[in-house]
Short mmCIF file of C-alpha atoms and ligand atoms in Angstrom, two decimals:
data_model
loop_
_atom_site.label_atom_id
_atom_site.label_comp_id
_atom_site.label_asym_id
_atom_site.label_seq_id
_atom_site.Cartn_x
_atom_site.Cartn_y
_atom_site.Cartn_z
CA UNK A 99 74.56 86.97 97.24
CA UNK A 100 76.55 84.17 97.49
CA UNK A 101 79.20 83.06 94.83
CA UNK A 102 76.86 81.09 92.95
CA UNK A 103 74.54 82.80 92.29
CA UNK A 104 73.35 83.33 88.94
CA UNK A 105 71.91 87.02 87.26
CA UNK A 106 68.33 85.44 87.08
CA UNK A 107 68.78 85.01 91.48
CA UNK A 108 69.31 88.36 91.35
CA UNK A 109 66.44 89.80 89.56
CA UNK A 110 64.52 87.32 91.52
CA UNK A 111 65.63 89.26 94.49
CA UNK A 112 65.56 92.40 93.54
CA UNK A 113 61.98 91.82 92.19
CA UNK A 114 61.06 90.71 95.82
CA UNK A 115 62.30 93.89 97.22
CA UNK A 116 60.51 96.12 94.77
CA UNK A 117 57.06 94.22 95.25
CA UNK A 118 57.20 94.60 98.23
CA UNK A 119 58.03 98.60 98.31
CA UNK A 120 61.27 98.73 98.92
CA UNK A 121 64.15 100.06 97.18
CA UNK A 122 67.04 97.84 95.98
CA UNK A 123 71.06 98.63 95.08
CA UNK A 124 72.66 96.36 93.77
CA UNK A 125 76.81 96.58 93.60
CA UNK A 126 79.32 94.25 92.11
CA UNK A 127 83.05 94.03 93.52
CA UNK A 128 85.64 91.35 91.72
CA UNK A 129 84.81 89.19 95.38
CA UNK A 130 80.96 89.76 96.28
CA UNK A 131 77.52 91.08 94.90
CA UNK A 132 76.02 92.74 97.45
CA UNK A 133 72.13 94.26 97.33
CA UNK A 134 71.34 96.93 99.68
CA UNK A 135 67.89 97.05 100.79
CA UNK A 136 66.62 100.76 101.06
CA UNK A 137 63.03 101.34 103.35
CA UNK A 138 60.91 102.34 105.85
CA UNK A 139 60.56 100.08 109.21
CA UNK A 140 57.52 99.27 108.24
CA UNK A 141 58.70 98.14 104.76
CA UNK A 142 61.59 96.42 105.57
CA UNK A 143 59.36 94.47 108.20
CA UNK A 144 57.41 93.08 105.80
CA UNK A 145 60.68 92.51 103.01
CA UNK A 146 61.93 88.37 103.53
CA UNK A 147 64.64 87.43 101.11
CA UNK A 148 66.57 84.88 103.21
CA UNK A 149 65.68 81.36 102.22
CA UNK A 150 65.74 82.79 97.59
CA UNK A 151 67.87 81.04 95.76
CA UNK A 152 71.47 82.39 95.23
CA UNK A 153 71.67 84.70 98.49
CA UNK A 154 73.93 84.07 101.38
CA UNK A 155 72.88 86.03 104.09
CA UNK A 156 71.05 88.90 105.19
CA UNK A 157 72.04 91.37 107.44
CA UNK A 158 70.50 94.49 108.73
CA UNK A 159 73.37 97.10 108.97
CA UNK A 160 73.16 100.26 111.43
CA UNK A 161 76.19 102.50 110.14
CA UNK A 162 74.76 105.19 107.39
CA UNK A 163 77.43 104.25 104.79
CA UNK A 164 75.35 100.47 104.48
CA UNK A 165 77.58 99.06 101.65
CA UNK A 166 80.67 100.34 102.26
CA UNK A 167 80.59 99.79 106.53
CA UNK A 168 82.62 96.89 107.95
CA UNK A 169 79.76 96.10 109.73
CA UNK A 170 79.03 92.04 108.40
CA UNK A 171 82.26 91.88 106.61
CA UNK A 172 84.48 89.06 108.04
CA UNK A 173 86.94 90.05 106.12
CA UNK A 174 88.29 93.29 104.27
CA UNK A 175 87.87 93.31 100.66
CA UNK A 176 90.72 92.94 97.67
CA UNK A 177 90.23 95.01 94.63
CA UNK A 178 91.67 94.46 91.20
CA UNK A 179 93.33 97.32 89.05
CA UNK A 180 94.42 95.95 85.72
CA UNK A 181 95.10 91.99 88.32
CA UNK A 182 96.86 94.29 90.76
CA UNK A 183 96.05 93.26 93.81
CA UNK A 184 95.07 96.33 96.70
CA UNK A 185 93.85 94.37 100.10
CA UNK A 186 94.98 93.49 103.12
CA UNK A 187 96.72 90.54 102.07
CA UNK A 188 99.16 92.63 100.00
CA UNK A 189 101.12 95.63 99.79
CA UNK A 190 100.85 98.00 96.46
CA UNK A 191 102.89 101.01 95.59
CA UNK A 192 102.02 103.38 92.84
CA UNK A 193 104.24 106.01 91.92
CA UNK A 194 104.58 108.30 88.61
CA UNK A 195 104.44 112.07 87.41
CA UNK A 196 102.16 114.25 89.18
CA UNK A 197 101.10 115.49 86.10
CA UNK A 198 102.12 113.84 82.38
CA UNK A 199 103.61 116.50 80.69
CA UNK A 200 105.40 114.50 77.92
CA UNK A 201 105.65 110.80 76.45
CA UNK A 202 109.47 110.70 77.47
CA UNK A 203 109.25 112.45 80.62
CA UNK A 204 106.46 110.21 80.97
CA UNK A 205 107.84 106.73 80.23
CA UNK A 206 110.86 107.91 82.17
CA UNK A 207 108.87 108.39 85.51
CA UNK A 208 107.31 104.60 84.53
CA UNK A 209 110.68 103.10 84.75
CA UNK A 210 111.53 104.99 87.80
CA UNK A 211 108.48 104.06 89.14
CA UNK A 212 108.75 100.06 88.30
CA UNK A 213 112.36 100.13 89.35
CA UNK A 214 111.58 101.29 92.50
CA UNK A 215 108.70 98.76 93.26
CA UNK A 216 105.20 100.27 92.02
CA UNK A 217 103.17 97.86 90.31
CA UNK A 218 100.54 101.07 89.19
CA UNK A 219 101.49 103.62 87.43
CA UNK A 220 99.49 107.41 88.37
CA UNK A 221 99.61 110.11 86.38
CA UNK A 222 97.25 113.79 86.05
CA UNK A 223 96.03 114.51 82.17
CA UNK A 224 93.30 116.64 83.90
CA UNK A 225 94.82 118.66 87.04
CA UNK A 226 92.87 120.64 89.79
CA UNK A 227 95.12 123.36 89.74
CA UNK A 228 94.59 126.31 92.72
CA UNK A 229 95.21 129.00 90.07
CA UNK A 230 93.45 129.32 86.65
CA UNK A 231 96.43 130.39 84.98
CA UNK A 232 98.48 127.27 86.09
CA UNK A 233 99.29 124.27 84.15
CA UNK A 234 95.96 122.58 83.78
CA UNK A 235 97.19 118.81 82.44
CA UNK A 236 97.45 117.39 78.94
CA UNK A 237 93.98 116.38 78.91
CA UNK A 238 93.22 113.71 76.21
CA UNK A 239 96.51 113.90 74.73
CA UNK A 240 97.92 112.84 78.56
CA UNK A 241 95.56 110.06 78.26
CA UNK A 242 96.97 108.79 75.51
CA UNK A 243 100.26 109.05 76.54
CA UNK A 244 99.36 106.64 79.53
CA UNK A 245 97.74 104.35 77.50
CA UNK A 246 100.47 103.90 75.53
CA UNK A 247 102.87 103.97 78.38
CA UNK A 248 100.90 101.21 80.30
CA UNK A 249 101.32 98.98 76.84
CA UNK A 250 105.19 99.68 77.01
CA UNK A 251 106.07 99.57 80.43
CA UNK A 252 102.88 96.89 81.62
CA UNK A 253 101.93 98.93 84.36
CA UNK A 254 98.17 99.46 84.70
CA UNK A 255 97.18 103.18 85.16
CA UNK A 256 95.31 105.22 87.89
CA UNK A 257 94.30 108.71 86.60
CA UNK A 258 92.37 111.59 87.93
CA UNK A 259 88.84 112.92 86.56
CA UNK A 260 87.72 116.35 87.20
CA UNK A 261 84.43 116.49 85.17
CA UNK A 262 81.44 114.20 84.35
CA UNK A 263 81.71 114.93 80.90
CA UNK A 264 85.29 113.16 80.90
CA UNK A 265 84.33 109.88 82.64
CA UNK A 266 83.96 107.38 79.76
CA UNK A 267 86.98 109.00 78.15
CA UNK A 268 89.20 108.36 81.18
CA UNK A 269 87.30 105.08 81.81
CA UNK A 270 88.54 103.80 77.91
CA UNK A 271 92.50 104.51 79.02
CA UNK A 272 92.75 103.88 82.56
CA UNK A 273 92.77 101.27 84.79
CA UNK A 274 91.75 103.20 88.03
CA UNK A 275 89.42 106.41 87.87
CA UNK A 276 91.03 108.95 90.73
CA UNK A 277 88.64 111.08 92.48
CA UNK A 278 90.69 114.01 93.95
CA UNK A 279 90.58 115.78 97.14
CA UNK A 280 88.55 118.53 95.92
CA UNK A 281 85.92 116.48 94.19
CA UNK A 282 85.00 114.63 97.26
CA UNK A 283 81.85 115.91 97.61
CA UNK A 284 81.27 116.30 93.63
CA UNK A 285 78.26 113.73 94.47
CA UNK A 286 77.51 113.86 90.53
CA UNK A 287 80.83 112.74 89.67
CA UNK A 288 80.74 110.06 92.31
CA UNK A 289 77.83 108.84 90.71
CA UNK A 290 79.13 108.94 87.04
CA UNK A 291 82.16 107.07 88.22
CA UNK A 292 79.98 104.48 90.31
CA UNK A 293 78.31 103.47 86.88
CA UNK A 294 81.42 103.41 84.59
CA UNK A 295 82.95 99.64 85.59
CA UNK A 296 86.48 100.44 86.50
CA UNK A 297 87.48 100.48 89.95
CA UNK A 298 87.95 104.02 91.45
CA UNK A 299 90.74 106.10 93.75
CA UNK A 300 88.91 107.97 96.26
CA UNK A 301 91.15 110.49 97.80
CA UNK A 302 89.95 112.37 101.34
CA UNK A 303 88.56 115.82 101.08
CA UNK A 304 90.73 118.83 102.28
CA UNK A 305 88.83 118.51 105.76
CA UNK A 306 86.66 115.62 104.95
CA UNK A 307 85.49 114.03 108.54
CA UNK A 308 85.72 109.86 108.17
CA UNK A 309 81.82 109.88 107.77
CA UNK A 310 81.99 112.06 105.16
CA UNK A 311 84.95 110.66 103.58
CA UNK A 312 82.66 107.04 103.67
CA UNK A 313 79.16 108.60 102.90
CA UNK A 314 81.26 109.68 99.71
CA UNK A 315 82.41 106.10 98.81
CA UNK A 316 78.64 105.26 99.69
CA UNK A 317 77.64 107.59 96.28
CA UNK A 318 80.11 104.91 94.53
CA UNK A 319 79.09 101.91 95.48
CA UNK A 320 75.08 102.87 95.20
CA UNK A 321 75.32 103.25 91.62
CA UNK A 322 76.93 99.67 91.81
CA UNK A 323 80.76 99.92 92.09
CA UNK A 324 82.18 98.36 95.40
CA UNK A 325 85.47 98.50 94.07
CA UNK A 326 86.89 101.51 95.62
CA UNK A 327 90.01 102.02 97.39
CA UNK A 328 90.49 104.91 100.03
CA UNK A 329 93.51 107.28 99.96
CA UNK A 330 94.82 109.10 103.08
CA UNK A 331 96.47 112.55 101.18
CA UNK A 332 96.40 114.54 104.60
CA UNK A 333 94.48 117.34 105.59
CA UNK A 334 93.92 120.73 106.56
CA UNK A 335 95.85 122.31 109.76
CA UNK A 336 97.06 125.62 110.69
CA UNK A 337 100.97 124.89 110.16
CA UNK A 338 102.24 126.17 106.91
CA UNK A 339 105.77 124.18 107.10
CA UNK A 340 103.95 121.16 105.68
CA UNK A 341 101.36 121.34 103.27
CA UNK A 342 98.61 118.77 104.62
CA UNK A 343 98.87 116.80 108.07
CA UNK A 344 99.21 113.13 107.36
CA UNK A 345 96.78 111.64 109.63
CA UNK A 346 97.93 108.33 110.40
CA UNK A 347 94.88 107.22 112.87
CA UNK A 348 92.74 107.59 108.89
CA UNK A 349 94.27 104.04 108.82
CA UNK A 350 93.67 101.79 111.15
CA UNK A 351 90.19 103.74 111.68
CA UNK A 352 88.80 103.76 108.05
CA UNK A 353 89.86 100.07 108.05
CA UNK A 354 87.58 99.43 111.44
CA UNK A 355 84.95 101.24 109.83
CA UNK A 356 84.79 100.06 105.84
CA UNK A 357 85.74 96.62 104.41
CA UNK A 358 87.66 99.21 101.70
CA UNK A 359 91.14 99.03 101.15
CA UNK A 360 93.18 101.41 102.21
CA UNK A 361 96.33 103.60 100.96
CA UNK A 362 98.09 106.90 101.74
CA UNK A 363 99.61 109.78 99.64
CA UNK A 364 102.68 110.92 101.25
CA UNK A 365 103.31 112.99 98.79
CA UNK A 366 100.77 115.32 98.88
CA UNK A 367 100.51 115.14 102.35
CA UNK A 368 104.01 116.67 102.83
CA UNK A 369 104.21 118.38 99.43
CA UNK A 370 108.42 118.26 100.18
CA UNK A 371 110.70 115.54 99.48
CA UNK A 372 112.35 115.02 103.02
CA UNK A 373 109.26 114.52 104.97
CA UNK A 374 107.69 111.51 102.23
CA UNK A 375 109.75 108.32 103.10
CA UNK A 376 109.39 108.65 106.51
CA UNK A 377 105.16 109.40 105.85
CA UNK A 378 104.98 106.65 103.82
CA UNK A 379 107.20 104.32 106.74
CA UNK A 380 104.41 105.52 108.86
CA UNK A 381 101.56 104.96 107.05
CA UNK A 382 102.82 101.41 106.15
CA UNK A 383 103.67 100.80 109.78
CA UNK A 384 100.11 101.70 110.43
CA UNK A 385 98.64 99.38 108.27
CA UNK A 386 98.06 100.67 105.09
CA UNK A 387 97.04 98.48 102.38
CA UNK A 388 99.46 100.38 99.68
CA UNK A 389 101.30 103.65 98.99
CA UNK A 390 101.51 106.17 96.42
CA UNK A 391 103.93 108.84 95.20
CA UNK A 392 104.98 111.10 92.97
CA UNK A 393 108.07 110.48 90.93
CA UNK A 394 109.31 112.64 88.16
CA UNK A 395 112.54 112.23 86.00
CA UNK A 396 113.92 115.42 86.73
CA UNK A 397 112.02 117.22 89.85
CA UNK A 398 113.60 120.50 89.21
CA UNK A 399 111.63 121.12 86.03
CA UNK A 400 108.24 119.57 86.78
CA UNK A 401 105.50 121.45 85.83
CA UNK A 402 103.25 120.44 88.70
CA UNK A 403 104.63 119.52 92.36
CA UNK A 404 108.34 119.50 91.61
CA UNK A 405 108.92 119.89 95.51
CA UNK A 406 107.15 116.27 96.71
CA UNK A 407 108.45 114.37 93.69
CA UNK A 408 110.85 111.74 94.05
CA UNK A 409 113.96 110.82 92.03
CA UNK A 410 117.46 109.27 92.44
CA UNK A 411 118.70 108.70 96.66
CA UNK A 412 114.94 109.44 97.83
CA UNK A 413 113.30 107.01 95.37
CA UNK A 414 116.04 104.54 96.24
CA UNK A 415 115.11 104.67 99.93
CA UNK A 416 111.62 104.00 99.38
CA UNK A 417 112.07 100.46 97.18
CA UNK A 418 113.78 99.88 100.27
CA UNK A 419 110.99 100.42 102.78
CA UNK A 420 108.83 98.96 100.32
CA UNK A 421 110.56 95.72 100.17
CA UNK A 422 111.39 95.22 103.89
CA UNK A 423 108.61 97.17 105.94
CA UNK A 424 105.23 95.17 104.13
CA UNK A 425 107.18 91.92 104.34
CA UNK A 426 107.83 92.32 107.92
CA UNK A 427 104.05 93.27 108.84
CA UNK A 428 103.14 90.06 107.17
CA UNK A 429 101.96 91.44 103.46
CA UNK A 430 102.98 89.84 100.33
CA UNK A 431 104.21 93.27 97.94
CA UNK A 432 102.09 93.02 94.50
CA UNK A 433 105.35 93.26 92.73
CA UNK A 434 106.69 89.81 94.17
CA UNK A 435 103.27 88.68 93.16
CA UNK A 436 103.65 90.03 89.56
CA UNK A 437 107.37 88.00 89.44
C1 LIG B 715 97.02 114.14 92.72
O1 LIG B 715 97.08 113.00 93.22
O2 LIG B 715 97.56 114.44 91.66
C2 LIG B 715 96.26 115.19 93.43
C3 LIG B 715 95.92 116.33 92.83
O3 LIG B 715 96.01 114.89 94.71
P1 LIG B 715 94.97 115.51 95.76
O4 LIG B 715 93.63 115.42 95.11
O5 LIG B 715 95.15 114.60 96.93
O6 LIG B 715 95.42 116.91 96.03
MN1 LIG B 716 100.13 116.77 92.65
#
């Protein structure tokens, strides 16, 4: 649709479609309305929307993933967390506690985490622990604790949700919904998170394959989200030194295949300290539209991921790379932009 168009265009449209037998999705992102046309040959054959008031083009797209594909898209797309900017124009880092375990320890990882650069804050209140009998998050309480952080420190917040039943809940304090790793394929929750309104995180399965990582997205933006960022966290090999392998071609190929942003996760790519300035150097040197870490006040008592976490010389080195490395591949950072 184009930019004019008003809501009464697209029922028009979508009307057209439906007489006609074919199935319409329609998804709103901050810079386009998009309807996806669903339907056999023979339906689509007979399905003629171009010259209706309020639409811009049509195009038939051949990729499986049909609103999430770069196919048609001159351009990648921005999306807005909170007016933070995530696109190719920019460069965003978010940074915070792995998990929220406190308010202090909380606001304390904010201020590390807008000293060094981030213009998001992330933070776990519900944590997809390995073991049962491991710290499983704060839960509502955590959410709380961002919301008020976000009001003190003015950082918008990206948080994780495990479970459907939690989605409006984390939807009411957060900025960003996170869809971890292990949900990938939680097509239910992708769906409940599609229809909530916020823009969503949605992190690579353990050994998702890029379709599958995009087919995933494509659960999102059917129930009418299209603003959905991809995160690179690394993935399954056989070398137990490092805890994921950071694959760096994720960039520049998810980018050739969606119009999505995307960012990387060198923290839980490495899951140690050493290796995540020089993952996050290469994912920004590959292109990536933003980066995010973990940062926690005191590392050596986190509850969750103390051994990826960031603090004092580390941290210091990365609001370096993130202040020289985006500027030099031509991207604007998002804290410049937020003075
Ligand atoms: C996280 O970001 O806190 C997290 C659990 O990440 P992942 O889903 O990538 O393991
Ligand atoms: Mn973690």
């Amino acid at each position: 649709m184009s930019q004019a168009a008003t809501d009464a265009d697209l029922a028009e449209v979508v009307a057209q479609i439906e007489l006609h037998g074919g199935q319409a999705f329609v998804s709103r992102g901050v810079t386009r309305t998009i309807v996806g046309v669903v339907g056999t040959e023979a339906v689509l054959e007979t399905i003629d929307v171009s010259g209706m008031p309020g639409v811009a083009d049509t195009k038939r797209i051949t990729a499986p993933y049909k609103l999430v594909s770069a196919e048609n898209h001159a351009r990648r797309s921005t999306v807005r967390v909170g007016g933070v900017p995530i696109g190719p124009d920019t460069f965003t880092l978010i940074a915070g506690p792995c998990a929220v375990e406190s308010p202090e320890q909380t606001v304390e990882a904010a201020g590390l985490a807008k000293r060094a650069g981030a213009t998001l804050l992330r933070g776990g209140a519900y944590k997809p622990r390995s073991s049962p009998y491991a710290f499983q998050g704060l839960a509502l309480d955590g959410l709380r604790i961002l919301s008020e952080v976000r009001d003190e420190v003015g950082l918008p917040v990206v948080t994780e949700v495990l479970d459907v039943k939690d989605v409006d809940d984390v939807a009411e304090h957060a900025d960003m919904l996170q869809i971890g790793t292990r949900n990938m394929q939680n097509f239910g929750l992708l769906q409940a998170v599609g229809a909530v309104g916020k823009p969503v995180l949605l992190k690579r399965g353990l050994s998702a394959t890029y379709e599958e990582w995009l087919m995933a997205a494509e659960y999102i933006a059917q129930r009418g989200n299209l603003d959905i960022v991809l995160c690179e966290r690394g993935i399954r090999s056989y070398e137990p030194a490092i805890r994921n392998l950071f694959d760096v071609s994720a960039v520049p190929m998810m980018q050739q295949l969606s119009h999505l942003p995307v960012i990387v996760d060198p923290s839980h790519a490495a899951g140690r300290r050493d290796l995540v300035v020089p993952l996050a150097r290469a994912g920004i040197a590959a292109g990536a539209d933003g980066v995010m870490v973990d940062v926690h006040p005191h590392p050596e008592q986190a509850l969750v991921d103390g051994a990826q976490a960031l603090s004092g010389a580390a941290l210091d080195e990365l609001a370096q790379v993130v202040i020289t490395l985006p500027a030099m591949l031509g991207r604007t950072s998002a804290a410049h932009l937020a003075g």
